[in-house]
Amino acid sequence: MVEATEPRLRAVAAVPLAEPLCRLIEELEPRVQVVRDHSLVHPMRGPADWSGDPDHVRTPEQQRAFEEMVDSADALFGIPDVDPQALARTVRANPRLRWVMTTAAGGGAQIKAAGLDRAELDRIVFTTSAGVHGAPLAEFAVFGVLAGAKDLPRLQADQRERRWPERFTMRQIDEMTVLVVGLGGIGAECARAFHALGARVWGTTRTGTPVAGVDRLIPLDELVEAVAHVDAIVVTLPGTEQTHHLIGADVLAAVRPGAILASVGRGTVIDESALLQALDEGRISFAAMDVFEVEPLPAASALWSHPRVLISPHTAALSTKEEERIARRFAADATRLLDGSPLHAVVDTVEFY
Ligand SMILES: NC(=O)c1ccc[n+]([C@@H]2O[C@H](COP(=O)([O-])OP(=O)(O)OC[C@H]3O[C@@H](n4cnc5c(N)ncnc54)[C@H](OP(=O)(O)O)[C@@H]3O)[C@@H](O)[C@H]2O)c1
């Protein structure tokens, strides 16, 4: 007889996971043994720095020990060193590997980059941390839409000049229709937040499944018609071949003039050249962006100096609780795996998100 508390899942921390969080996972799911050696992983430089310090180099012996540890896993917490090639190596070296959870929410792209074949992709369940970042990103989306609604650039320009202008009107969220593009973990939180502030919320869907707080579901092929009727657009989609430049010249030409944009999913979803044109023509009055087509945003990008753009360097999801949230997600999914239940945020290994 196997004791209920006897470890039944050997989970290796393949990225720097703080000791208290290793223990937390083992407390939350005692059937999991978290195998870790903190001396073998690259140390974090800040919160949720899962790839760790690039200046930290393993000796050949340490590298061998790290690979042996990783290759002994039933499950991996994180892709080794957040390196798709290291993932491919261990998938091939370790036939017992059953589950890999990426620490990134957009980890589908990393799985794709590993270049695994169909049999390897089908043998292992890959999950991401998608869903754990919903609350902070919904706050950023609210912050961005508010900044546009209250005309933050105008306020800051007047303040810089010590200028007291004629009074001007500000827009109110509770008078707005907000379109949330993508209703996954982040989109659902955005819908909840804008609904709570009194906005009418529309959301795009492929499945048609109702989402709390969404007043109207918009089939994706009606996006161009829909944007003509909304005051703000919040883009939360992942970056895939299918979503690439989904918010392109056609959508941006159709928006209601003065619409506000917030971008918190993946930068590749928005065609930045088309966005700059829409900003210059006043069709988009303000864009609050946490994600960009190329990151870091190149110094030459016109977005940097655009007076109606707020740039956040892909940092809006980062919170002091992020590592703990991801550890809790891992523990919850370990329980599901051991109980034969479906896991959260399973990577679609066709579209890779
Ligand atoms: N700013 C940041 O720091 C940050 C943090 C976390 C995540 N992200 C990014 O945000 C993305 C979304 O995160 P999430 O947690 O919301 O992920 P999620 O829960 O997996 O949701 C993704 C949503 O995108 C939809 N979708 C996927 N492909 C689509 C397509 N071709 N057309 C239309 N809809 C499509 C999915 O629709 P179905 O339900 O129909 O499949 C799902 O609703 C992540 O992939 C990541 O790249 C950014």
CSV table of N, CA and C in Angstrom, one decimal, residues 222-285:
chain,number,residue,atom,x,y,z
A,222,GLU,N,-16.3,39.7,-36.2
A,222,GLU,CA,-17.0,41.0,-36.2
A,222,GLU,C,-16.2,42.1,-35.5
A,223,LEU,N,-14.9,41.9,-35.3
A,223,LEU,CA,-14.1,42.8,-34.6
A,223,LEU,C,-14.1,44.2,-35.3
A,224,VAL,N,-14.0,44.2,-36.6
A,224,VAL,CA,-13.9,45.5,-37.3
A,224,VAL,C,-15.2,46.3,-37.1
A,225,GLU,N,-16.3,45.7,-37.2
A,225,GLU,CA,-17.6,46.4,-37.0
A,225,GLU,C,-17.7,46.8,-35.5
A,226,ALA,N,-17.3,46.0,-34.6
A,226,ALA,CA,-17.5,46.3,-33.2
A,226,ALA,C,-16.7,47.5,-32.7
A,227,VAL,N,-15.4,47.7,-33.2
A,227,VAL,CA,-14.6,48.7,-32.7
A,227,VAL,C,-15.2,50.1,-33.0
A,228,ALA,N,-16.1,50.2,-34.0
A,228,ALA,CA,-16.7,51.5,-34.3
A,228,ALA,C,-17.6,52.0,-33.2
A,229,HIS,N,-18.0,51.1,-32.3
A,229,HIS,CA,-19.0,51.4,-31.3
A,229,HIS,C,-18.4,51.5,-29.8
A,230,VAL,N,-17.1,51.4,-29.7
A,230,VAL,CA,-16.6,51.3,-28.3
A,230,VAL,C,-15.6,52.5,-28.1
A,231,ASP,N,-15.5,52.8,-26.8
A,231,ASP,CA,-14.7,54.0,-26.4
A,231,ASP,C,-13.2,53.6,-26.0
A,232,ALA,N,-13.1,52.3,-25.6
A,232,ALA,CA,-11.8,51.8,-25.2
A,232,ALA,C,-11.6,50.4,-25.6
A,233,ILE,N,-10.4,50.0,-26.0
A,233,ILE,CA,-10.1,48.6,-26.4
A,233,ILE,C,-8.9,48.1,-25.6
A,234,VAL,N,-9.2,47.0,-24.9
A,234,VAL,CA,-8.1,46.4,-24.1
A,234,VAL,C,-7.7,45.1,-24.7
A,235,VAL,N,-6.4,45.0,-25.2
A,235,VAL,CA,-6.0,43.8,-25.9
A,235,VAL,C,-5.2,42.9,-25.0
A,236,THR,N,-5.7,41.7,-24.9
A,236,THR,CA,-5.1,40.7,-23.9
A,236,THR,C,-4.7,39.4,-24.6
A,237,LEU,N,-4.7,39.4,-25.9
A,237,LEU,CA,-4.5,38.1,-26.6
A,237,LEU,C,-3.0,37.6,-26.5
A,238,PRO,N,-2.8,36.3,-26.5
A,238,PRO,CA,-1.4,35.8,-26.6
A,238,PRO,C,-0.9,36.0,-28.0
A,239,GLY,N,0.5,35.9,-28.1
A,239,GLY,CA,1.1,36.0,-29.4
A,239,GLY,C,1.2,34.7,-30.1
A,240,THR,N,0.5,34.5,-31.1
A,240,THR,CA,0.6,33.3,-31.9
A,240,THR,C,0.6,33.7,-33.4
A,241,GLU,N,0.8,32.7,-34.3
A,241,GLU,CA,0.7,33.1,-35.7
A,241,GLU,C,-0.7,33.7,-36.1
A,242,GLN,N,-1.7,33.1,-35.4
A,242,GLN,CA,-3.1,33.5,-35.7
A,242,GLN,C,-3.4,34.9,-35.2
A,243,THR,N,-2.8,35.3,-34.1
A,243,THR,CA,-3.1,36.6,-33.5
A,243,THR,C,-2.2,37.8,-34.0
A,244,HIS,N,-1.1,37.4,-34.8
A,244,HIS,CA,-0.1,38.4,-35.2
A,244,HIS,C,-0.8,39.5,-36.0
A,245,HIS,N,-0.6,40.8,-35.5
A,245,HIS,CA,-1.2,42.0,-36.1
A,245,HIS,C,-2.7,41.9,-36.3
A,246,LEU,N,-3.4,41.2,-35.4
A,246,LEU,CA,-4.8,41.1,-35.4
A,246,LEU,C,-5.4,42.5,-35.3
A,247,ILE,N,-4.7,43.4,-34.4
A,247,ILE,CA,-5.1,44.8,-34.4
A,247,ILE,C,-4.2,45.5,-35.4
A,248,GLY,N,-4.7,45.5,-36.6
A,248,GLY,CA,-3.9,46.1,-37.7
A,248,GLY,C,-4.6,47.3,-38.3
A,249,ALA,N,-4.2,47.7,-39.5
A,249,ALA,CA,-4.7,48.9,-40.1
A,249,ALA,C,-6.2,48.9,-40.3
A,250,ASP,N,-6.7,47.7,-40.6
A,250,ASP,CA,-8.2,47.6,-40.9
A,250,ASP,C,-9.0,47.9,-39.6
A,251,VAL,N,-8.6,47.3,-38.5
A,251,VAL,CA,-9.3,47.5,-37.2
A,251,VAL,C,-9.1,49.0,-36.8
A,252,LEU,N,-7.8,49.5,-36.9
A,252,LEU,CA,-7.5,50.8,-36.4
A,252,LEU,C,-8.2,51.9,-37.3
A,253,ALA,N,-8.5,51.6,-38.5
A,253,ALA,CA,-9.2,52.5,-39.4
A,253,ALA,C,-10.6,52.6,-39.0
A,254,ALA,N,-11.1,51.5,-38.4
A,254,ALA,CA,-12.6,51.5,-38.1
A,254,ALA,C,-13.0,52.0,-36.7
A,255,VAL,N,-12.0,52.3,-35.9
A,255,VAL,CA,-12.3,52.6,-34.5
A,255,VAL,C,-13.1,54.0,-34.5
A,256,ARG,N,-13.8,54.1,-33.4
A,256,ARG,CA,-14.5,55.4,-33.1
A,256,ARG,C,-13.4,56.4,-32.8
A,257,PRO,N,-13.4,57.6,-33.5
A,257,PRO,CA,-12.3,58.5,-33.3
A,257,PRO,C,-12.2,58.9,-31.8
A,258,GLY,N,-11.0,58.9,-31.4
A,258,GLY,CA,-10.7,59.2,-29.9
A,258,GLY,C,-10.6,58.0,-29.0
A,259,ALA,N,-10.8,56.8,-29.6
A,259,ALA,CA,-10.7,55.6,-28.8
A,259,ALA,C,-9.4,55.5,-28.0
A,260,ILE,N,-9.5,54.9,-26.8
A,260,ILE,CA,-8.3,54.6,-26.0
A,260,ILE,C,-7.9,53.2,-26.1
A,261,LEU,N,-6.6,52.9,-26.2
A,261,LEU,CA,-6.1,51.5,-26.3
A,261,LEU,C,-5.3,51.2,-25.1
A,262,ALA,N,-5.5,50.0,-24.6
A,262,ALA,CA,-4.5,49.4,-23.6
A,262,ALA,C,-4.1,48.1,-24.1
A,263,SER,N,-2.8,47.8,-24.0
A,263,SER,CA,-2.2,46.5,-24.5
A,263,SER,C,-1.5,45.8,-23.4
A,264,VAL,N,-2.0,44.6,-23.0
A,264,VAL,CA,-1.4,43.9,-21.9
A,264,VAL,C,-1.1,42.4,-22.2
A,265,GLY,N,-1.5,42.0,-23.4
A,265,GLY,CA,-1.2,40.5,-23.7
A,265,GLY,C,0.2,40.4,-24.3
A,266,ARG,N,0.2,40.2,-25.6
A,266,ARG,CA,1.5,40.1,-26.3
A,266,ARG,C,1.6,41.2,-27.4
A,267,GLY,N,2.8,41.8,-27.5
A,267,GLY,CA,3.0,43.0,-28.3
A,267,GLY,C,2.7,42.7,-29.8
A,268,THR,N,3.0,41.5,-30.2
A,268,THR,CA,2.9,41.1,-31.7
A,268,THR,C,1.4,41.2,-32.1
A,269,VAL,N,0.5,41.3,-31.2
A,269,VAL,CA,-1.0,41.3,-31.6
A,269,VAL,C,-1.3,42.7,-32.3
A,270,ILE,N,-0.5,43.7,-31.9
A,270,ILE,CA,-0.8,45.0,-32.5
A,270,ILE,C,0.2,45.4,-33.5
A,271,ASP,N,-0.2,45.9,-34.7
A,271,ASP,CA,0.7,46.4,-35.7
A,271,ASP,C,1.1,47.8,-35.3
A,272,GLU,N,2.3,48.0,-34.8
A,272,GLU,CA,2.7,49.3,-34.2
A,272,GLU,C,2.8,50.4,-35.2
A,273,SER,N,3.1,50.1,-36.5
A,273,SER,CA,3.1,51.1,-37.5
A,273,SER,C,1.7,51.6,-37.7
A,274,ALA,N,0.8,50.7,-37.8
A,274,ALA,CA,-0.6,51.2,-38.0
A,274,ALA,C,-1.1,51.9,-36.7
A,275,LEU,N,-0.6,51.5,-35.6
A,275,LEU,CA,-1.0,52.2,-34.3
A,275,LEU,C,-0.5,53.7,-34.3
A,276,LEU,N,0.7,53.8,-34.7
A,276,LEU,CA,1.3,55.2,-34.8
A,276,LEU,C,0.5,56.1,-35.7
A,277,GLN,N,0.1,55.5,-36.8
A,277,GLN,CA,-0.6,56.3,-37.8
A,277,GLN,C,-2.0,56.7,-37.2
A,278,ALA,N,-2.6,55.7,-36.5
A,278,ALA,CA,-3.9,56.0,-35.9
A,278,ALA,C,-3.8,57.0,-34.8
A,279,LEU,N,-2.6,57.0,-34.0
A,279,LEU,CA,-2.4,58.0,-33.0
A,279,LEU,C,-2.2,59.4,-33.6
A,280,ASP,N,-1.5,59.4,-34.7
A,280,ASP,CA,-1.2,60.7,-35.4
A,280,ASP,C,-2.5,61.3,-36.0
A,281,GLU,N,-3.4,60.5,-36.4
A,281,GLU,CA,-4.6,60.9,-37.0
A,281,GLU,C,-5.7,61.1,-35.9
A,282,GLY,N,-5.4,60.9,-34.7
A,282,GLY,CA,-6.4,61.1,-33.6
A,282,GLY,C,-7.4,60.0,-33.5
A,283,ARG,N,-7.3,59.0,-34.3
A,283,ARG,CA,-8.3,57.9,-34.2
A,283,ARG,C,-8.1,57.2,-32.8
A,284,ILE,N,-6.9,57.0,-32.5
A,284,ILE,CA,-6.6,56.5,-31.1
A,284,ILE,C,-6.1,57.7,-30.4
A,285,SER,N,-6.8,58.1,-29.3
A,285,SER,CA,-6.4,59.3,-28.5
A,285,SER,C,-5.3,59.0,-27.5
